[in-house]
Coordinates of C-alpha atoms and ligand atoms in Angstrom, one line a residue:
Chain A
X286 CA 234.7 146.2 112.3
X287 CA 233.6 143.2 110.4
X288 CA 233.6 143.4 106.6
X289 CA 230.4 144.8 105.1
X290 CA 229.8 141.6 103.1
X291 CA 229.5 139.7 106.4
X292 CA 227.1 142.0 108.2
X293 CA 223.4 141.0 107.8
X294 CA 220.2 142.7 108.8
X295 CA 217.9 140.9 111.2
X296 CA 214.2 140.1 110.6
X297 CA 213.0 143.6 111.3
X298 CA 215.9 145.1 109.5
X299 CA 215.0 143.3 106.3
X300 CA 211.5 144.6 106.6
X301 CA 212.7 148.1 107.3
X302 CA 215.3 148.3 104.5
X303 CA 212.8 146.7 102.1
X304 CA 210.1 149.3 102.8
X305 CA 212.4 152.2 102.8
X306 CA 212.6 152.8 99.0
X307 CA 208.8 152.6 98.8
X308 CA 208.4 155.1 101.5
X309 CA 211.0 157.3 100.0
X310 CA 209.4 157.2 96.6
X311 CA 206.0 158.1 98.1
X312 CA 207.5 161.0 100.1
X313 CA 209.3 162.4 97.0
X314 CA 206.1 162.2 95.1
X315 CA 204.1 164.0 97.8
X316 CA 206.6 166.7 98.2
X317 CA 207.1 167.3 94.5
X318 CA 203.3 167.3 93.9
X319 CA 202.7 169.8 96.7
X320 CA 205.4 172.1 95.3
X321 CA 204.0 172.0 91.8
X322 CA 200.4 172.6 93.0
X323 CA 201.6 175.5 95.2
X324 CA 203.0 177.1 92.0
X325 CA 200.0 176.3 89.8
X326 CA 196.8 174.9 91.4
X327 CA 195.7 173.5 88.0
X328 CA 198.8 171.5 87.4
X329 CA 198.0 168.0 86.0
X330 CA 201.4 166.4 86.0
X331 CA 201.6 165.3 89.6
X332 CA 198.1 165.2 91.0
X333 CA 197.8 165.1 94.8
X334 CA 197.3 161.7 96.5
X335 CA 193.7 162.8 97.2
X336 CA 193.0 163.2 93.5
X337 CA 194.5 159.8 92.8
X338 CA 192.1 158.4 95.4
X339 CA 189.1 160.1 93.7
X340 CA 190.1 158.8 90.3
X341 CA 190.4 155.3 91.7
X342 CA 186.9 155.6 93.2
X343 CA 185.6 156.9 89.8
X344 CA 187.0 154.1 87.6
X345 CA 186.7 151.2 90.0
X346 CA 183.6 151.8 92.0
X347 CA 181.1 153.9 90.0
X348 CA 179.7 153.2 86.6
X349 CA 181.0 155.1 83.6
X350 CA 178.6 157.9 82.6
X351 CA 178.7 156.9 78.9
X352 CA 178.7 153.1 78.9
X353 CA 177.5 152.2 82.4
X354 CA 180.6 149.9 82.9
X355 CA 182.9 149.8 85.9
X356 CA 185.9 150.7 83.7
X357 CA 188.8 149.3 85.8
X358 CA 187.2 145.9 86.1
X359 CA 186.1 145.7 82.5
X360 CA 189.7 146.7 81.4
X361 CA 191.2 144.2 83.8
X362 CA 189.0 141.3 82.7
X363 CA 189.8 142.1 79.0
X364 CA 193.6 142.3 79.6
X365 CA 193.8 139.3 81.8
X366 CA 191.8 137.2 79.4
X367 CA 194.2 138.1 76.5
X368 CA 197.2 137.5 78.7
X369 CA 195.9 134.2 80.1
X370 CA 195.1 132.9 76.6
X371 CA 198.4 134.0 75.2
X372 CA 200.5 132.6 78.0
X373 CA 198.4 129.3 78.1
X374 CA 198.9 128.7 74.4
X375 CA 202.6 129.6 74.7
X376 CA 203.0 127.1 77.6
X377 CA 201.4 124.3 75.6
X378 CA 203.5 124.9 72.5
X379 CA 206.7 125.3 74.5
X380 CA 206.1 122.1 76.5
X381 CA 205.6 120.0 73.4
X382 CA 208.3 121.6 71.2
X383 CA 210.8 122.3 74.0
X384 CA 210.8 118.7 75.1
X385 CA 210.8 117.3 71.6
X386 CA 213.7 119.5 70.6
X387 CA 215.7 118.8 73.7
X388 CA 215.2 115.0 73.7
X389 CA 214.8 113.9 70.1
X390 CA 217.8 114.4 67.9
X391 CA 215.9 114.4 64.6
X392 CA 213.4 117.1 65.9
X393 CA 216.4 119.1 67.2
X394 CA 218.1 118.9 63.8
X395 CA 214.9 120.0 62.1
X396 CA 213.6 122.7 64.4
X397 CA 216.3 124.2 66.6
X398 CA 217.8 126.5 63.9
X399 CA 214.3 127.6 62.8
X400 CA 213.3 128.5 66.4
X401 CA 216.6 130.2 66.9
X402 CA 216.0 132.5 63.9
X403 CA 212.4 133.0 64.8
X404 CA 213.4 134.2 68.2
X405 CA 215.5 137.0 66.6
X406 CA 212.5 138.6 64.8
X407 CA 211.4 141.6 66.9
X408 CA 207.7 140.8 67.7
X409 CA 206.7 144.5 67.6
X410 CA 207.9 144.7 64.0
X411 CA 205.5 142.0 62.9
X412 CA 202.6 143.5 64.8
X413 CA 201.2 145.2 61.6
X414 CA 201.4 141.8 59.9
X415 CA 199.4 140.3 62.7
X416 CA 196.8 143.0 62.5
X417 CA 196.5 142.5 58.7
X418 CA 196.3 138.8 59.0
X419 CA 194.3 138.2 62.1
X420 CA 192.2 141.4 62.2
X421 CA 192.2 144.1 64.8
X422 CA 190.4 142.3 67.6
X423 CA 191.4 139.6 70.2
X424 CA 193.2 137.1 68.0
X425 CA 196.0 139.4 66.9
X426 CA 196.8 140.5 70.5
X427 CA 196.9 136.9 71.7
X428 CA 199.1 135.9 68.8
X429 CA 201.5 138.8 69.5
X430 CA 201.9 137.5 73.1
X431 CA 202.5 134.0 71.8
X432 CA 204.9 135.2 69.2
X433 CA 206.7 137.3 71.7
X434 CA 207.3 134.7 74.4
X435 CA 207.1 131.3 72.8
X436 CA 210.6 131.2 71.1
X437 CA 212.2 132.1 74.5
X438 CA 210.2 129.4 76.3
X439 CA 211.0 126.8 73.8
X440 CA 214.7 127.5 73.7
X441 CA 214.9 127.7 77.5
X442 CA 213.1 124.4 78.0
X443 CA 215.0 122.6 75.2
X444 CA 218.2 123.8 77.0
X445 CA 216.9 122.5 80.3
X446 CA 216.1 119.1 78.8
X447 CA 219.6 119.0 77.4
X448 CA 220.9 119.6 80.9
X449 CA 219.3 116.5 82.3
X450 CA 222.3 114.3 83.1
X451 CA 222.8 111.7 80.3
X452 CA 223.1 109.1 83.2
X453 CA 219.5 109.6 84.0
X454 CA 218.3 108.9 80.5
X455 CA 220.5 105.8 80.2
X456 CA 219.4 104.6 83.6
X457 CA 215.7 104.8 82.5
X458 CA 216.5 102.8 79.4
X459 CA 218.2 100.1 81.5
X460 CA 215.0 99.9 83.5
X461 CA 213.2 99.2 80.2
X462 CA 211.6 102.6 79.6
X463 CA 210.4 103.5 76.1
X464 CA 211.0 107.0 74.7
X465 CA 207.4 107.9 75.7
X466 CA 207.7 106.5 79.2
X467 CA 210.9 108.6 79.6
X468 CA 209.0 111.7 78.6
X469 CA 206.1 111.2 81.0
X470 CA 208.0 109.9 84.0
X471 CA 211.6 111.4 83.8
X472 CA 211.5 114.5 81.6
X473 CA 208.1 116.0 82.0
X474 CA 208.0 116.0 85.8
X475 CA 211.4 117.6 86.0
X476 CA 210.6 120.2 83.3
X477 CA 207.2 121.6 84.6
X478 CA 208.8 123.6 87.4
X479 CA 211.5 124.8 85.0
X480 CA 208.9 125.9 82.6
X481 CA 207.1 127.7 85.4
X482 CA 210.3 129.6 86.2
X483 CA 210.7 130.5 82.6
X484 CA 207.1 131.7 82.5
X485 CA 207.8 134.0 85.5
X486 CA 210.6 135.6 83.5
X487 CA 208.2 135.9 80.5
X488 CA 205.6 137.8 82.5
X489 CA 207.3 141.2 81.9
X490 CA 207.6 140.8 78.1
X491 CA 204.1 139.4 77.9
X492 CA 202.7 142.5 79.6
X493 CA 204.8 144.7 77.3
X494 CA 203.3 143.0 74.2
X495 CA 199.8 143.1 75.6
X496 CA 199.9 146.8 76.4
X497 CA 201.5 147.7 73.1
X498 CA 198.8 145.8 71.1
X499 CA 196.1 147.4 73.2
X500 CA 197.5 150.8 72.8
X501 CA 197.3 150.5 69.0
X502 CA 193.9 148.8 68.5
X503 CA 191.4 147.9 71.2
X504 CA 188.1 149.0 72.7
X505 CA 188.9 148.1 76.3
X506 CA 191.9 146.9 78.3
X507 CA 194.3 148.3 80.7
X508 CA 196.8 149.4 78.0
X509 CA 194.0 150.8 75.9
X510 CA 192.7 153.0 78.8
X511 CA 196.1 154.4 79.7
X512 CA 196.8 155.5 76.1
X513 CA 193.2 156.8 75.8
X514 CA 193.3 159.1 78.8
X515 CA 196.8 160.2 77.9
X516 CA 195.1 162.5 75.5
X517 CA 193.7 164.5 78.4
X518 CA 196.9 164.3 80.4
X519 CA 194.8 162.4 83.0
X520 CA 197.8 161.4 85.3
X521 CA 195.3 160.7 88.1
X522 CA 194.0 157.7 86.1
X523 CA 197.3 156.7 84.5
X524 CA 199.2 156.4 87.7
X525 CA 196.7 154.1 89.5
X526 CA 196.4 152.0 86.4
X527 CA 200.2 151.5 86.3
X528 CA 200.2 150.7 90.0
X529 CA 197.4 148.1 89.4
X530 CA 199.2 146.5 86.5
X531 CA 202.4 146.3 88.6
X532 CA 200.4 144.7 91.4
X533 CA 198.8 142.1 89.0
X534 CA 202.2 141.2 87.6
X535 CA 203.7 140.9 91.1
X536 CA 200.9 138.7 92.4
X537 CA 201.0 136.4 89.4
X538 CA 204.8 136.0 89.8
X539 CA 204.3 135.3 93.5
X540 CA 201.6 132.7 92.8
X541 CA 203.7 130.9 90.3
X542 CA 206.6 130.7 92.8
X543 CA 204.3 129.3 95.4
X544 CA 203.0 126.8 92.9
X545 CA 206.5 125.5 92.3
X546 CA 207.4 125.1 96.0
X547 CA 204.0 123.6 96.8
X548 CA 204.0 120.9 94.0
X549 CA 207.7 120.2 93.5
X550 CA 209.1 119.8 96.9
X551 CA 212.1 117.8 95.6
X552 CA 213.5 121.0 94.0
X553 CA 214.1 122.3 97.5
X554 CA 215.1 119.0 99.0
X555 CA 218.5 118.9 100.6
X556 CA 219.1 122.6 100.1
X557 CA 219.7 123.4 103.7
X558 CA 217.1 123.9 106.4
X559 CA 213.6 124.4 104.9
Chain B
X69 CA 222.9 82.7 81.5
X70 CA 225.0 85.7 80.5
X71 CA 228.2 84.7 78.7
X72 CA 229.9 87.8 77.2
X73 CA 232.2 87.5 74.2
X74 CA 234.2 90.5 72.9
X75 CA 235.7 89.8 69.5
X76 CA 238.4 92.0 68.0
X77 CA 236.8 95.3 69.2
X78 CA 238.2 98.7 68.3
X79 CA 236.8 102.0 69.3
X80 CA 237.9 105.1 67.4
X81 CA 236.9 108.7 67.7
X82 CA 237.7 111.2 65.0
X83 CA 241.2 112.1 66.2
X84 CA 241.9 109.3 68.5
X85 CA 242.0 105.5 68.8
X86 CA 240.7 104.7 72.3
X87 CA 240.6 100.9 72.3
X88 CA 242.2 98.4 70.0
X89 CA 242.2 94.6 69.6
X90 CA 240.1 93.9 72.6
X91 CA 239.3 90.2 72.9
X92 CA 237.5 88.6 75.9
X93 CA 235.5 85.6 76.9
X94 CA 233.7 86.1 80.2
X95 CA 231.7 83.1 81.5
X96 CA 228.4 83.7 83.1
X97 CA 228.5 84.9 86.8
X98 CA 232.0 86.4 86.9
X99 CA 232.8 89.5 88.7
X100 CA 235.2 91.5 86.6
X101 CA 237.1 94.5 87.8
X102 CA 238.3 96.9 85.0
X103 CA 241.4 98.8 86.1
X104 CA 243.9 101.1 84.3
X105 CA 245.2 104.6 84.1
X106 CA 242.7 107.5 83.8
X107 CA 241.6 108.2 80.2
X108 CA 242.6 104.8 78.8
X109 CA 239.1 103.8 77.8
X110 CA 237.5 101.9 80.7
X111 CA 234.3 104.0 80.6
X112 CA 234.2 103.7 76.9
X113 CA 234.4 99.9 77.1
X114 CA 231.6 99.9 79.7
X115 CA 229.5 102.1 77.5
X116 CA 229.9 99.7 74.6
X117 CA 228.8 96.8 76.9
X118 CA 225.9 99.0 77.8
X119 CA 224.9 99.6 74.2
X120 CA 225.3 103.3 74.5
X121 CA 228.2 103.3 72.1
X122 CA 228.9 100.8 69.4
X123 CA 232.4 99.4 68.5
X124 CA 234.0 100.9 65.4
X125 CA 235.2 97.4 64.5
X126 CA 234.6 93.9 65.9
X127 CA 231.6 92.7 67.8
X128 CA 230.3 92.0 71.3
X129 CA 228.1 89.0 71.9
X130 CA 225.8 88.2 74.8
X131 CA 225.1 84.4 75.0
X132 CA 226.2 84.2 71.3
X133 CA 223.8 86.9 70.1
X134 CA 225.0 90.3 69.0
X135 CA 224.4 92.9 71.7
X136 CA 221.3 95.0 71.3
X137 CA 222.6 98.4 70.2
X138 CA 220.9 100.5 72.8
X139 CA 220.6 100.2 76.6
X140 CA 217.9 97.7 77.8
X141 CA 216.7 96.0 80.9
X142 CA 219.0 93.0 80.6
X143 CA 221.9 95.3 81.5
X144 CA 221.7 97.3 84.7
X145 CA 224.0 100.2 85.4
X146 CA 225.3 102.3 88.3
X147 CA 227.3 105.4 87.5
X148 CA 229.5 107.3 89.8
X149 CA 226.8 110.1 90.1
X150 CA 223.4 111.1 88.8
X151 CA 222.1 107.6 88.6
X152 CA 218.9 108.2 90.5
X153 CA 216.0 110.4 89.6
X154 CA 216.0 113.5 91.8
X155 CA 212.2 114.1 91.6
X156 CA 211.3 110.7 93.0
X157 CA 211.6 109.4 96.5
X158 CA 213.8 106.4 97.3
X159 CA 210.8 104.1 97.1
X160 CA 209.5 105.7 93.9
X161 CA 213.0 105.4 92.4
X162 CA 212.8 101.6 92.8
X163 CA 209.2 101.1 92.0
X164 CA 209.6 103.0 88.7
X165 CA 211.4 100.0 87.2
X166 CA 208.3 97.9 87.7
X167 CA 206.1 100.6 86.4
X168 CA 208.1 100.9 83.1
X169 CA 207.7 97.1 82.7
X170 CA 203.9 96.8 83.4
X171 CA 202.3 100.1 82.4
X172 CA 203.2 101.0 78.8
X173 CA 201.4 104.2 78.4
X174 CA 201.2 105.9 81.8
X175 CA 204.2 104.1 83.3
X176 CA 202.2 104.2 86.6
X177 CA 200.7 101.4 88.6
X178 CA 197.6 101.6 90.8
X179 CA 195.8 99.6 93.3
X180 CA 196.9 96.0 94.0
X181 CA 199.6 96.1 91.3
X182 CA 201.1 99.2 92.9
X183 CA 201.0 97.7 96.4
X184 CA 202.7 94.5 95.1
X185 CA 205.4 96.5 93.3
X186 CA 205.9 98.6 96.5
X187 CA 206.3 95.5 98.6
X188 CA 209.0 94.2 96.2
X189 CA 210.7 97.5 96.2
X190 CA 210.6 97.8 99.9
X191 CA 212.3 94.4 100.4
X192 CA 215.0 95.4 97.9
X193 CA 215.5 98.7 99.7
X194 CA 215.7 96.8 103.0
X195 CA 218.4 94.6 101.6
X196 CA 220.6 97.6 100.7
X197 CA 219.9 99.1 104.2
X198 CA 217.5 101.9 103.1
X199 CA 214.4 100.5 104.7
X200 CA 214.1 103.5 107.0
X201 CA 214.5 106.1 104.3
X202 CA 211.7 105.1 101.8
X203 CA 210.2 108.6 101.5
X204 CA 213.4 110.7 101.2
X205 CA 214.4 112.4 98.0
X206 CA 217.9 111.6 96.7
X207 CA 219.1 115.1 97.7
X208 CA 218.3 114.2 101.3
X209 CA 220.5 111.0 101.2
X210 CA 224.2 110.8 101.7
X211 CA 226.5 109.8 98.9
X212 CA 226.8 106.2 100.1
X213 CA 223.0 106.0 100.5
X214 CA 222.5 107.4 97.0
X215 CA 224.8 104.7 95.5
X216 CA 222.9 102.0 97.5
X217 CA 219.7 103.4 96.1
X218 CA 221.1 103.3 92.6
X219 CA 222.0 99.6 93.1
X220 CA 218.6 98.8 94.5
X221 CA 217.0 100.6 91.5
X222 CA 219.1 98.5 89.1
X223 CA 218.2 95.2 90.8
X224 CA 214.4 95.4 90.4
X225 CA 214.6 94.5 86.7
X226 CA 216.9 91.5 87.6
X227 CA 219.5 92.3 85.0
X228 CA 221.8 89.5 83.7
X229 CA 224.7 91.9 83.7
X230 CA 225.4 94.7 86.1
X231 CA 227.7 97.5 85.0
X232 CA 229.3 99.8 87.5
X233 CA 231.5 102.8 86.6
X234 CA 233.6 103.8 89.6
X235 CA 230.5 103.5 91.8
X236 CA 232.3 104.0 95.1
X237 CA 234.9 106.6 93.9
X238 CA 233.3 109.4 95.9
X239 CA 232.8 107.5 99.1
X240 CA 234.8 107.4 102.3
X241 CA 236.7 104.2 103.2
X242 CA 234.3 103.1 106.0
X243 CA 231.3 103.4 103.7
X244 CA 233.2 101.7 100.9
X245 CA 233.8 98.6 103.1
X246 CA 230.0 98.4 103.7
X247 CA 229.3 98.7 100.0
X248 CA 231.8 95.9 99.2
X249 CA 230.0 93.6 101.5
X250 CA 226.6 94.6 100.1
X251 CA 227.7 94.2 96.5
X252 CA 229.3 90.8 97.0
X253 CA 226.2 89.5 98.8
X254 CA 223.9 90.8 96.0
X255 CA 226.2 89.3 93.3
X256 CA 226.1 85.9 94.9
X257 CA 222.3 86.0 95.4
X258 CA 221.4 87.3 91.9
X259 CA 224.0 85.3 89.9
X260 CA 224.7 88.3 87.7
X261 CA 227.8 88.9 85.6
X262 CA 229.4 92.1 87.0
X263 CA 231.7 94.5 85.3
X264 CA 233.0 97.2 87.6
X265 CA 235.4 100.0 86.6
X266 CA 237.6 101.2 89.4
X267 CA 240.7 103.3 89.7
X268 CA 241.6 101.5 92.9
X269 CA 243.6 98.4 92.2
X270 CA 243.1 97.1 95.7
X271 CA 239.3 97.4 95.4
X272 CA 239.5 95.4 92.2
X273 CA 241.5 92.6 93.8
X274 CA 239.2 92.6 96.9
X275 CA 236.0 92.2 95.0
X276 CA 236.6 90.6 91.6
X277 CA 237.0 87.0 90.4
X278 CA 238.8 88.5 87.4
X279 CA 240.9 91.6 87.0
X280 CA 241.1 93.2 83.5
X281 CA 243.9 95.7 83.2
X282 CA 243.7 98.2 80.3
X283 CA 246.7 100.0 79.0
X284 CA 248.5 101.1 75.9
X285 CA 251.1 98.7 74.5
X286 CA 252.2 100.9 71.7
X287 CA 252.9 104.6 72.0
X288 CA 253.7 107.2 69.3
X289 CA 255.3 110.1 71.2
X290 CA 254.4 112.6 68.5
X291 CA 250.7 111.5 68.3
X292 CA 249.3 110.2 71.5
X293 CA 246.0 109.4 69.8
X294 CA 247.5 107.1 67.2
X295 CA 247.2 103.9 69.2
X296 CA 244.6 102.7 71.6
X297 CA 244.6 100.8 74.9
X298 CA 243.9 97.1 75.0
X299 CA 243.6 94.5 77.8
X300 CA 247.2 94.0 78.9
X301 CA 246.4 91.6 81.8
X302 CA 243.5 89.3 82.1
X303 CA 243.9 87.7 85.6
X304 CA 241.4 85.1 86.7
X305 CA 241.5 84.9 90.5
X306 CA 240.5 81.2 90.4
X307 CA 241.3 80.4 94.0
X308 CA 238.9 83.1 95.0
X309 CA 236.2 81.8 92.7
X310 CA 236.5 78.4 94.4
X311 CA 236.1 80.0 97.8
X312 CA 233.0 81.8 96.5
X313 CA 231.5 78.6 95.2
X314 CA 232.2 77.0 98.6
X315 CA 230.4 79.9 100.3
X316 CA 227.5 79.6 97.9
X317 CA 227.2 75.9 98.5
X318 CA 227.1 76.5 102.2
X319 CA 224.5 79.2 101.8
X320 CA 222.4 76.8 99.6
X321 CA 222.6 74.1 102.3
X322 CA 221.5 76.7 104.9
X323 CA 218.4 77.6 103.0
X324 CA 216.2 74.5 103.7
X325 CA 217.0 74.9 107.4
X326 CA 215.8 78.5 107.5
Ligands
ADP810 N1 232.4 111.0 72.9 C1 233.7 111.1 72.8 N2 234.3 111.7 71.8 C2 235.6 111.8 71.7 N3 236.5 111.3 72.5 C3 236.0 110.6 73.6 C4 234.6 110.5 73.8 N4 234.4 109.8 74.9 C5 235.6 109.5 75.4 N5 236.6 110.0 74.6 C6 238.0 109.9 74.8 O1 238.3 108.5 75.0 C7 239.3 108.4 76.0 C8 238.9 107.4 77.0 O2 237.9 107.9 77.9 P1 237.3 107.1 79.1 O3 236.7 105.9 78.5 O4 236.3 108.0 79.7 O5 238.5 106.8 80.0 P2 238.5 106.2 81.5 O6 239.4 105.0 81.4 O7 239.2 107.2 82.4 O8 237.1 105.9 81.9 C9 239.6 109.8 76.6 O9 240.8 110.2 76.0 C10 238.5 110.6 76.1 O10 238.9 111.9 75.8
MG811 MG1 235.9 106.7 83.4

C-alpha cells in the first residue's frame, strides 16, 4: 500500500469526490423534509423541493401582487449596485493609499498606524453612526462596505508593495526612473493582480456587511427580503435566496480569478506546465 | 570619463563598524574585483558606490564631483538575484530603460520611437545571446539567462560605472565561463569602470585589472563590531591591463576593415 498522501484521484475521481458532498447535502435535506412533512403536513421548517421550486417561480418569474415588481431581480439589482459601488470605491482608495503607504516612507510614517487602528474598529459597531450621519438609504450601506473592507485592502496592498524586492526598486532608479515612473511601470502593474486577490478574500465580508445593513434599514435588496419574510417563517423563499447569494458570490470570485490569469500571464509563468 | 575617488570612508551601523579608513583612487575604465570574507562589508561598499547608502564619514567622488546620494542612470547595477522585472518580457525589460528616459509621465513609448527603442534593445539582447528569447518572462529563463538579461538591461542607459554584486554566484561553472567572456567583451566595448563583488578569488583574478581585498586589520575579541574592515590589498594587475590595451588596439584596427 502506498501512503495515503501519495494517492491521487483521477479526472473523474476529482469530479465524483467534489460532487459527493453536494449530493449528500441534497439527499439529507430531502429525507429530513419528507420525514417532517410526514409527521406534520403544515410544517414550514423544511419545505419540500417542489415548494422551493414554486417559491422561486413566484419571486423570480411573476410580478409581485402588491408592487408589480419581479422581486428577485429588483432585490438582486439593488444589492449588486450597493456591493459594486462599495467595492469599487474601496478598490480605488486601497490602490492609492496602499501603494503610497508601501512605497513612500513619509506617507507610511503618517498613515500606517492610523490605518492599523482603523482596521480594529468593528464595522458593525459604527453602523448606527453611519445611519445617523449618512441617513438610512443607499449611502450608509455603501459606506459600511467601504469601512468594512478598505482597511484590510490597504494593509494587504501596502504589505505586498513592501515585499517587492528592494533590488527591483534600485534597478529602476539606475535606469533613471522617477518615483512616479516607478509607480506606473514597476509597482502598479505588479500590484493590480495582488489587489484582485485581496478583493476575492473581501467578497465574504462585503456580503456580510451588505446583508446586515439591508436587514436593518432598506426597502429592497436580497438581505432585506430574507429578513422580511423571516417574519412569516417563509423558508421556501429564504433558502433559494441564500442559494442565489452564494451563487452570485461564487461567480464573482470565479470571474476575478479568470481576470487575473487572463491579464497577468506573468504570474503563472515558469510555474510548471500551464 | 569615470574616475572614482574614495576618501577616508567609514560606514557605521548602530552597533557595528562595518568599514573604516577606506581610501581608493580608481582610474577610468578599470575592472575592479572586490574580494573578502563573507560579512566584511563588500556589499555595503558597493551600495555606497551606488548611492543607496551614504558613508558615515569621508566622501566618494566621481570625476571630482561628490557622488549623487541616490541611485541614478550613470551607475548601472546587477544583483545576484531579483534584478529584472518579473512582469515584463525580456524585450520589455530592456526597452523600459529607454522609456524611463524619453517618456516622463507615462514611461511608455509608441510608434516610431517605440520601434527604434525595440531595435536598440534587440541588438543588445542579441549581444548577450538572448536574441531568441525576446518574448519570454524572466521566470521562463534559466538563472544564467536572467543574469544576462540583467546585464543587457543595465547597458541600455550606457552607465559610466557598472556595479555587480556576486552576479554569477548562483551559476554553474560552464555558464560562468560564458558569462566571463561576455562581461569582458562588453567591458572593452563600452569602456565602463566595473566594480564586481565576488567570493571567488579565482574569478576575481581571471576578470579584473585590479583586485581589492577587504578584511579586518584590528580585532577586539570581546566586541566583534568594534572595528571595521578596510582594503588590505590593492593589487593592480598591470601586465593584464597591457594585454587588454593590446587587444583593444587590435580590435580598433580591425574595425575599418569590417
Ligand atoms: N542595514 C544594515 N543595518 C545594520 N547592519 C548591516 C546593514 N547592512 C549590512 N549590515 C552589516 O554589515 C556587515 C557587512 O555586510 P555586507 O556588506 O552585506 O557583507 P558582504 O561582504 O558579505 O557583502 C554585516 O555584518 C551586516 O550584518
Ligand atoms: Mg554581499
